[in-house]
Short mmCIF file of C-alpha atoms in Angstrom, two decimals:
data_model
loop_
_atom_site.label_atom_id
_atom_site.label_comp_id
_atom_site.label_asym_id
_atom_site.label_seq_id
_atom_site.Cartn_x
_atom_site.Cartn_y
_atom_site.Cartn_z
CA UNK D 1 60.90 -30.50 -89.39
CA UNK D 2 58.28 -33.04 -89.18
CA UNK D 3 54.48 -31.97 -90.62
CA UNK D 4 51.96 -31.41 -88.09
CA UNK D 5 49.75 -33.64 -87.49
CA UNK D 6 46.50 -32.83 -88.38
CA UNK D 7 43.47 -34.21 -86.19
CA UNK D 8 39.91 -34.45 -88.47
CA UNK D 9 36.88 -32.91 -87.18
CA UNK D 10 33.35 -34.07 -86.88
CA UNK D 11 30.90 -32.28 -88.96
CA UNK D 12 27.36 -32.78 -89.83
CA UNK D 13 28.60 -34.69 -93.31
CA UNK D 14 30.54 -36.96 -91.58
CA UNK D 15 28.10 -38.01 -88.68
CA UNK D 16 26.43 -41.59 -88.91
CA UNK D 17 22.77 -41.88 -89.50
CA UNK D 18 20.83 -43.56 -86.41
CA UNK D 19 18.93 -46.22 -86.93
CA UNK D 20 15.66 -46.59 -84.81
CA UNK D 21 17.05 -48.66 -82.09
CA UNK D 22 19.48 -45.77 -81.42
CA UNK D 23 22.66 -47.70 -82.99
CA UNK D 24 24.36 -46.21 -85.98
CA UNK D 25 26.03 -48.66 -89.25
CA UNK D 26 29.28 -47.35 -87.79
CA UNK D 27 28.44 -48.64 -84.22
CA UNK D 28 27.40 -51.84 -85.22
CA UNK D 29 30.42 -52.37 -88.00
CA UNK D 30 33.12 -50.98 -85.12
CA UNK D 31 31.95 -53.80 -82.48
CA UNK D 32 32.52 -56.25 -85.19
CA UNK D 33 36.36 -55.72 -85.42
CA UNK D 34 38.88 -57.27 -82.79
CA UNK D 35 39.69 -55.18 -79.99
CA UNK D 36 42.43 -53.11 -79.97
CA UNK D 37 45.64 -54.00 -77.42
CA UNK D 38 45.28 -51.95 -74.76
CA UNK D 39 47.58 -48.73 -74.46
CA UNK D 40 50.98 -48.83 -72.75
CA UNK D 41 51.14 -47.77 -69.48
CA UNK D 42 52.70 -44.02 -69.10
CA UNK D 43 55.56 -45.18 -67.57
CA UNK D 44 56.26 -47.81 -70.21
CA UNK D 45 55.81 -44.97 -72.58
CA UNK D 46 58.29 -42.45 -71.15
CA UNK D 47 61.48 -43.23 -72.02
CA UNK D 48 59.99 -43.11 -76.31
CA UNK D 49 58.74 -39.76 -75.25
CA UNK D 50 60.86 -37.83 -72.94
CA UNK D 51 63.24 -38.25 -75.81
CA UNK D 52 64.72 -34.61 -75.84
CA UNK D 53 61.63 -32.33 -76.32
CA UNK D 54 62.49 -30.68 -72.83
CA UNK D 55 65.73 -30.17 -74.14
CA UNK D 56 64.36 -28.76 -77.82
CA UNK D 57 61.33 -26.59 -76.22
CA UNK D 58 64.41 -24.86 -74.29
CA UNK D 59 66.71 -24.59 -77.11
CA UNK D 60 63.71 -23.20 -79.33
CA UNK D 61 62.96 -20.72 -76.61
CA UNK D 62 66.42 -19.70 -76.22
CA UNK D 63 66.51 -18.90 -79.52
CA UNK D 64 63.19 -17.05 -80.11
CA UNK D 65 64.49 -14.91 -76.95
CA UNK D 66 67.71 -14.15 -78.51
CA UNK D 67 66.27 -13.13 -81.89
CA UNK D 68 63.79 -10.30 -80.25
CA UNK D 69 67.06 -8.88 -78.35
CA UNK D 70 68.80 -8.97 -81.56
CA UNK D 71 65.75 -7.27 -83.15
CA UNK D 72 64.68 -4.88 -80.44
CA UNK D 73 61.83 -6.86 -80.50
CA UNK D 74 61.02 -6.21 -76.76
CA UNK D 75 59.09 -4.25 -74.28
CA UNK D 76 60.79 -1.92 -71.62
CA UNK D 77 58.19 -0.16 -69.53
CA UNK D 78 58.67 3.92 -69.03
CA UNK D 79 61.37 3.52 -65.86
CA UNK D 80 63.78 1.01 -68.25
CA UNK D 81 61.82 -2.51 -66.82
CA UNK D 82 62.67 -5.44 -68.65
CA UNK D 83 60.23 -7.97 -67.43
CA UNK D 84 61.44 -10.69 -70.17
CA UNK D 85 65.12 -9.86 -69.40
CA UNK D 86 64.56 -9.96 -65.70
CA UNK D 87 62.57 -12.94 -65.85
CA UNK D 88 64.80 -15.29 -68.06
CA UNK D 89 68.17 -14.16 -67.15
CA UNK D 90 68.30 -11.74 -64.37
CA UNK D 91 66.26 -14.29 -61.81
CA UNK D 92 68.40 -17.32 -63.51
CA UNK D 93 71.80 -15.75 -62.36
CA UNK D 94 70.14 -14.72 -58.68
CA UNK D 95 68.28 -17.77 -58.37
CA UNK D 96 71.59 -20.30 -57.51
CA UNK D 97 73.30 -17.66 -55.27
CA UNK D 98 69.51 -17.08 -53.44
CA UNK D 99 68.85 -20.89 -53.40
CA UNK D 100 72.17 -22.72 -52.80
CA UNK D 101 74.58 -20.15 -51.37
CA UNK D 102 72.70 -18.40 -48.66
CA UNK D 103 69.69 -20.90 -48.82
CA UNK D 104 66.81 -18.59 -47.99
CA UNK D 105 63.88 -19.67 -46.23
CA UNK D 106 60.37 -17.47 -47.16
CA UNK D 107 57.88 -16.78 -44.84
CA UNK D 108 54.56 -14.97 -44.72
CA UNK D 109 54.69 -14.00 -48.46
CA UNK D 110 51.14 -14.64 -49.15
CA UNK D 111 50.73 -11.31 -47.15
CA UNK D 112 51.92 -9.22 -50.10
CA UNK D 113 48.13 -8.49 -52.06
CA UNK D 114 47.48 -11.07 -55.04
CA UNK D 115 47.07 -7.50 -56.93
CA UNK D 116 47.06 -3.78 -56.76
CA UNK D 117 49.67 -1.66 -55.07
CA UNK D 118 51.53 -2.21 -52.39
CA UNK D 119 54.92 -0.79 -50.59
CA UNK D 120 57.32 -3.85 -48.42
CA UNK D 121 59.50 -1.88 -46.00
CA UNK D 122 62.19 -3.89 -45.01
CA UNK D 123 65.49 -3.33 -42.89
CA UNK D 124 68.66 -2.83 -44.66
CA UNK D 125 72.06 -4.18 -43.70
CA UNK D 126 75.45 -6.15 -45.00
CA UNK D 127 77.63 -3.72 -46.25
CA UNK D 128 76.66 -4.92 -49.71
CA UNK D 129 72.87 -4.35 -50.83
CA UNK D 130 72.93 -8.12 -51.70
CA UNK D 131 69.42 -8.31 -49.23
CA UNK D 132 67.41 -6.12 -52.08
CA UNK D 133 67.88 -8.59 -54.59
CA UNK D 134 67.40 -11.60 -52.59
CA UNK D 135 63.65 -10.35 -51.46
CA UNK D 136 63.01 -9.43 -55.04
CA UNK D 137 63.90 -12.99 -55.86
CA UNK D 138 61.82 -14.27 -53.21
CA UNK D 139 58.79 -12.33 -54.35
CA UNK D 140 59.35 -13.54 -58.06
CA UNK D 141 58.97 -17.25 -57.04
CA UNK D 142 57.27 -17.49 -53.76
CA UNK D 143 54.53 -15.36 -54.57
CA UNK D 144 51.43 -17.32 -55.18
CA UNK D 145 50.24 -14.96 -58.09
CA UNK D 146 53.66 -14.79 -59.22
CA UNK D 147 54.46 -11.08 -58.79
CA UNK D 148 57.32 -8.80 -59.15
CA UNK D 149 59.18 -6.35 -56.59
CA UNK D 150 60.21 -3.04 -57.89
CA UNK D 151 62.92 -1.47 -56.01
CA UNK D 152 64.17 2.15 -54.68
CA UNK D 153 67.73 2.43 -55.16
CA UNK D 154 69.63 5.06 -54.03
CA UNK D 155 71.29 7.99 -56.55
CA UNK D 156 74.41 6.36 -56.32
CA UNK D 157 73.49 2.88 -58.33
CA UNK D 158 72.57 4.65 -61.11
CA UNK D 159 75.49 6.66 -61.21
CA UNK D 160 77.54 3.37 -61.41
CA UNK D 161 78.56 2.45 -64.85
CA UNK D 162 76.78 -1.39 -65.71
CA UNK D 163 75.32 -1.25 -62.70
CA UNK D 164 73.05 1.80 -63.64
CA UNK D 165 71.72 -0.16 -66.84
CA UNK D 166 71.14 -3.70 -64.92
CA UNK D 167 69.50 -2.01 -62.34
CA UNK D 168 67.14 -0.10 -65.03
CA UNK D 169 66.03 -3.45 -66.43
CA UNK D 170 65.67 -5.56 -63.32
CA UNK D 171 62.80 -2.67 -62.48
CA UNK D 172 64.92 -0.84 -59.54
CA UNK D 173 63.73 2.84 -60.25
CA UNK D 174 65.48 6.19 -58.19
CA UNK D 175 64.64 6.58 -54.46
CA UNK D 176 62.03 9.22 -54.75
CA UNK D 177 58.65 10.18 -53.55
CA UNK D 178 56.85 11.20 -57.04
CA UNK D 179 58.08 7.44 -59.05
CA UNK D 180 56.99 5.38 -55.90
CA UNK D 181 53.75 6.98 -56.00
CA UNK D 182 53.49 6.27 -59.58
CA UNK D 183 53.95 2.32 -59.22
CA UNK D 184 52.19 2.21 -56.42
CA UNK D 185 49.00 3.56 -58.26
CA UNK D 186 49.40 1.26 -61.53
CA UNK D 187 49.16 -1.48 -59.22
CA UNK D 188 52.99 -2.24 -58.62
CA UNK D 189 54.53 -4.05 -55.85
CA UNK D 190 57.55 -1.50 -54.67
CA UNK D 191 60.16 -2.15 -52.06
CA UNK D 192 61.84 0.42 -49.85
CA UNK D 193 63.94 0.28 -47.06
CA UNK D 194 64.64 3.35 -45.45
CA UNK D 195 67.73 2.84 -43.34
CA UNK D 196 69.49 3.21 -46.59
CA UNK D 197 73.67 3.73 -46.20
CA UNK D 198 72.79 4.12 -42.61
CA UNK D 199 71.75 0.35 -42.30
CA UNK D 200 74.21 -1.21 -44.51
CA UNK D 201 77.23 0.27 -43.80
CA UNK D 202 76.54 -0.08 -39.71
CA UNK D 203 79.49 -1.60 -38.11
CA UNK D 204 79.10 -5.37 -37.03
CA UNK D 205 78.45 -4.61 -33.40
CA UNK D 206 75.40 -2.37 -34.45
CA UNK D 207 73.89 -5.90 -36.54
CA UNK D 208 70.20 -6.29 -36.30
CA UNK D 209 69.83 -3.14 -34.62
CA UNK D 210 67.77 -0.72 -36.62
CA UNK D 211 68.79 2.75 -37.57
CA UNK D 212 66.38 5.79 -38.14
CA UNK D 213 64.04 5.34 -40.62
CA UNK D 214 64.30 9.02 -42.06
CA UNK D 215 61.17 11.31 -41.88
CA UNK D 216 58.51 8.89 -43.03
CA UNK D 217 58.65 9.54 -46.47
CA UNK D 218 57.44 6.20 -47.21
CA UNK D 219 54.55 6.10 -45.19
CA UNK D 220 53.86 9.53 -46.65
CA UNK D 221 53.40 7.81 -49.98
CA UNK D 222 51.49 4.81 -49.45
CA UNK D 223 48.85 6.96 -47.44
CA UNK D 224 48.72 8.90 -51.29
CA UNK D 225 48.39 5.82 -53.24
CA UNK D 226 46.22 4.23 -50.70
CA UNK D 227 47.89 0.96 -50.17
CA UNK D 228 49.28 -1.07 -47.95
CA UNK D 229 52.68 -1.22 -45.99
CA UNK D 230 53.87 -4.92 -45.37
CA UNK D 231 57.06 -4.80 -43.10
CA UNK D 232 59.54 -7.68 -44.08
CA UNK D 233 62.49 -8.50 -42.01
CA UNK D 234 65.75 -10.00 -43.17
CA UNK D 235 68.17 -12.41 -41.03
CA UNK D 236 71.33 -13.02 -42.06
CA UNK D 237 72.43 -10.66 -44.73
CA UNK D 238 74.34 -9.17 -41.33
CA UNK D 239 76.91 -11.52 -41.46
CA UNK D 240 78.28 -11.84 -44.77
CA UNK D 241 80.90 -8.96 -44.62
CA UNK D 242 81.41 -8.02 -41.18
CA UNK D 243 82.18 -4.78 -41.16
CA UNK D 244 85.10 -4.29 -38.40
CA UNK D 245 86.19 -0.50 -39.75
CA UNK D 246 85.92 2.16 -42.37
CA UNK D 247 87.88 3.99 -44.26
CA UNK D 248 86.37 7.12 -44.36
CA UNK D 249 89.47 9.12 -45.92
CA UNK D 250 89.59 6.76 -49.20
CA UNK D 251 85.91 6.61 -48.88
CA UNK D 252 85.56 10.38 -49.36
CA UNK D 253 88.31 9.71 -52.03
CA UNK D 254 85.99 7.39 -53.74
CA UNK D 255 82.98 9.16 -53.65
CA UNK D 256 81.56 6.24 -51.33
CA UNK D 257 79.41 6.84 -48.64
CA UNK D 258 81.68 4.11 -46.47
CA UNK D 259 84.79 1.98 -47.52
CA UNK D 260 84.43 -1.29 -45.43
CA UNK D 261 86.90 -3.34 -43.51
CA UNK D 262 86.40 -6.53 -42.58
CA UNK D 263 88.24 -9.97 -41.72
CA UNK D 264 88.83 -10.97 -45.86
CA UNK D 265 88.77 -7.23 -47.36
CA UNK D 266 90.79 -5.71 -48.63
CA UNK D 267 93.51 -8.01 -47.44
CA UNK D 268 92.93 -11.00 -49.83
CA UNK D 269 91.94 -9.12 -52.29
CA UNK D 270 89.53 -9.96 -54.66
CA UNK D 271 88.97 -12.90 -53.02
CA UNK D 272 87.80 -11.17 -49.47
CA UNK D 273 85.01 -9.56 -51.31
CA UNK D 274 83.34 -13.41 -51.45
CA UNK D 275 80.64 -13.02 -49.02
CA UNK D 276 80.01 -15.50 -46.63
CA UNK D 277 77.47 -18.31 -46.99
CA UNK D 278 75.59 -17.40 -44.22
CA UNK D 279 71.89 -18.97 -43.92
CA UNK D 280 68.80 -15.93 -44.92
CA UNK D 281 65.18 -16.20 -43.25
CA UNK D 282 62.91 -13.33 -45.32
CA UNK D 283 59.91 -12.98 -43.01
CA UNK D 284 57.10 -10.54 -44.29
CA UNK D 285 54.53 -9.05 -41.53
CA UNK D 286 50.93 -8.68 -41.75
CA UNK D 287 50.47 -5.57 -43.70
CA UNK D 288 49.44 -2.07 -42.49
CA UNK D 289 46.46 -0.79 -43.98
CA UNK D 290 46.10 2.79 -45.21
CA UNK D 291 42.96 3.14 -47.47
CA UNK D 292 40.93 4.38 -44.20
CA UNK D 293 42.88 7.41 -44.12
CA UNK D 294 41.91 10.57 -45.87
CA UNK D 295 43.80 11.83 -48.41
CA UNK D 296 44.87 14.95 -46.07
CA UNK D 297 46.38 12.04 -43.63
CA UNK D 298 49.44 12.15 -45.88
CA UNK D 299 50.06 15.80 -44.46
CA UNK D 300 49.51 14.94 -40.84
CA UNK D 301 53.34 15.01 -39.64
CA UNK D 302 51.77 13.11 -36.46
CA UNK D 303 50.26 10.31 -38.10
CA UNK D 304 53.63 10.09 -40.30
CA UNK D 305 55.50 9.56 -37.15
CA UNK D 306 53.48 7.32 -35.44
CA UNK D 307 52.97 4.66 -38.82
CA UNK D 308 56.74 4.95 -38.94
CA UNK D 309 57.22 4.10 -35.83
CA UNK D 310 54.72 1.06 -35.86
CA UNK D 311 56.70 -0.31 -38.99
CA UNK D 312 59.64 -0.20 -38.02
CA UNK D 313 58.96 -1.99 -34.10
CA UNK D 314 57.28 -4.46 -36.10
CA UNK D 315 60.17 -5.04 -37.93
CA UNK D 316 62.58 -5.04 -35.16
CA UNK D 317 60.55 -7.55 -32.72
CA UNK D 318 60.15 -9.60 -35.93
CA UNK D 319 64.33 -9.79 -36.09
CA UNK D 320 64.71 -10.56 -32.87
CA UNK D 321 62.27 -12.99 -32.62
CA UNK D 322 63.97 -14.31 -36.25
CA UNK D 323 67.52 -14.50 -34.67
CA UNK D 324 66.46 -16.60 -31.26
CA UNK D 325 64.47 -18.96 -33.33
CA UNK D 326 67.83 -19.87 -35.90
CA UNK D 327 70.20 -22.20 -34.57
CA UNK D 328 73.30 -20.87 -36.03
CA UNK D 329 74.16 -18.16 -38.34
CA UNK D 330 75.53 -20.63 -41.27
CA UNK D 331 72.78 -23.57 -40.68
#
């Protein structure tokens, strides 16, 4: 490895004396030498100095982040979160499927706070909770501060071998009131969407049509941590398994709350479970404000009802206004 190069500093030692006039022995001695050629322009100078540093910056990187997992040198917050993990792997394996395959267009993501606490509530749908990940990967680069979406997965992810542990790391925590609360109230960004097994495993004639959104839970929660509710609707995640049927008997075999059918599974196999490279739009609504509220608001069953309700018809006029405004479901 090469030495560093070492840059001298000006101290009082080294400082010229002034003469009268205001010009120093240097000054005078330094306009008597021939003028040095003039620098290289910086694209004359490129080629000498993109030379592979890119490439050994990465490498070096790669490297340092492999030694810490090797070491255990590494921070996991108290719910499992993995913020290096998730940042440097997780997001690089999401980001080609997010960017290329369904091509997802972001909009209104500046409405989600620049900090503190706040709870997205977003419809749920495609058979396969692929529309979770996609929003958290649109938070983690779209953002302008850069922030990070912590999910509420249901019980049954985390009773999935794998699954459970990925899930851990990339910050999803269980579905429950007392954990959201906590995030919410350090200041987390937390996603929820309340249709749960309900909205994904709707048939195909039901798309874009919302189920129940439980007993307000949710709103419940952010009226405790005081923060606000920004409602985020998702196009296209509908299409990528159509689900035609469901096989309830070898889904109660399973354990699964639904075994799907659809044109490519199970009949081709492995191969049907491909989704379809349908094109996303993520749209996230102005956000609902709570701080006004009391804290006794979060035990008014009427004012639960009513903020649930407001969510979720500002999600559903935000789909359909979504789906007449795309031109096709795969461009």
């Amino acid at each position: 490895m090469a030495d560093a190069k070492v840059i001298p500093f000006d101290d009082d030692r080294s400082r010229a004396r002034r003469r009268p006039g205001g010009r120093s022995d240097g000054e005078a001695a330094v306009r008597a030498l021939p003028t040095p050629p003039a620098p290289a322009p910086a694209a004359a100078r490129a080629p000498r100095e993109a030379g592979g540093s890119g490439w050994e910056r990465r490498l070096a990187g790669g490297l340092a982040f492999l030694r810490r997992r090797v070491t255990g040198d590494y921070e996991v917050d108290e719910f499992g979160y993995d913020e290096e993990l998730t940042d440097q792997v997780l997001m690089s394996l999401l980001r080609p499927v997010y960017e290329k395959y369904f091509r997802v267009e972001v909009k209104g993501v500046e409405n989600i706070p620049k900090e503190g606490g706040a709870l997205v509530v977003a419809n749920h749908s495609g058979t396969v909770p692929l529309d979770g990940l996609m929003m958290q990967v649109a938070v983690h680069d779209h953002h302008p501060a850069g922030r990070h979406l912590r999910l509420l997965a249901a019980d049954l992810v985390f009773m999935l071998p794998v699954v459970n542990e990925l899930a851990r790391k990339a910050g999803h925590t269980l579905a429950c009131a007392e954990d959201a609360e906590r995030l919410l109230k350090a200041g987390e960004i937390v996603g929820v969407m309340p249709e749960g097994f309900k909205g994904i495993g709707k048939p195909f004639a039901e798309r874009y049509k919302l189920q129940r959104f439980g007993r307000g839970g949710f709103v419940s929660t952010a009226l405790r941590a005081g923060v606000p509710i920004v409602p985020c609707s998702i196009v296209g995640a509908e299409e990528i398994y159509p689900m035609l049927g469901n096989a309830k008997t070898l889904a109660r075999v399973l354990g699964l709350p639904y075994f799907p059918l659809t044109p490519t599974f199970p009949w081709l196999g492995p191969l049907g479970a491909l989704p379809l490279p349908t094109k996303w739009t993520i749209q996230f609504g102005e956000p609902i404000h709570t701080d006004a509220y009391p804290l006794e608001a979060a035990e008014d069953p009427m004012l639960m009802f009513n903020l649930t309700d407001q969510v979720r018809e500002q999600i559903q006029h935000s789909l359909y206004k979504l789906l007449v405004q795309r031109r096709s479901v795969f461009f």
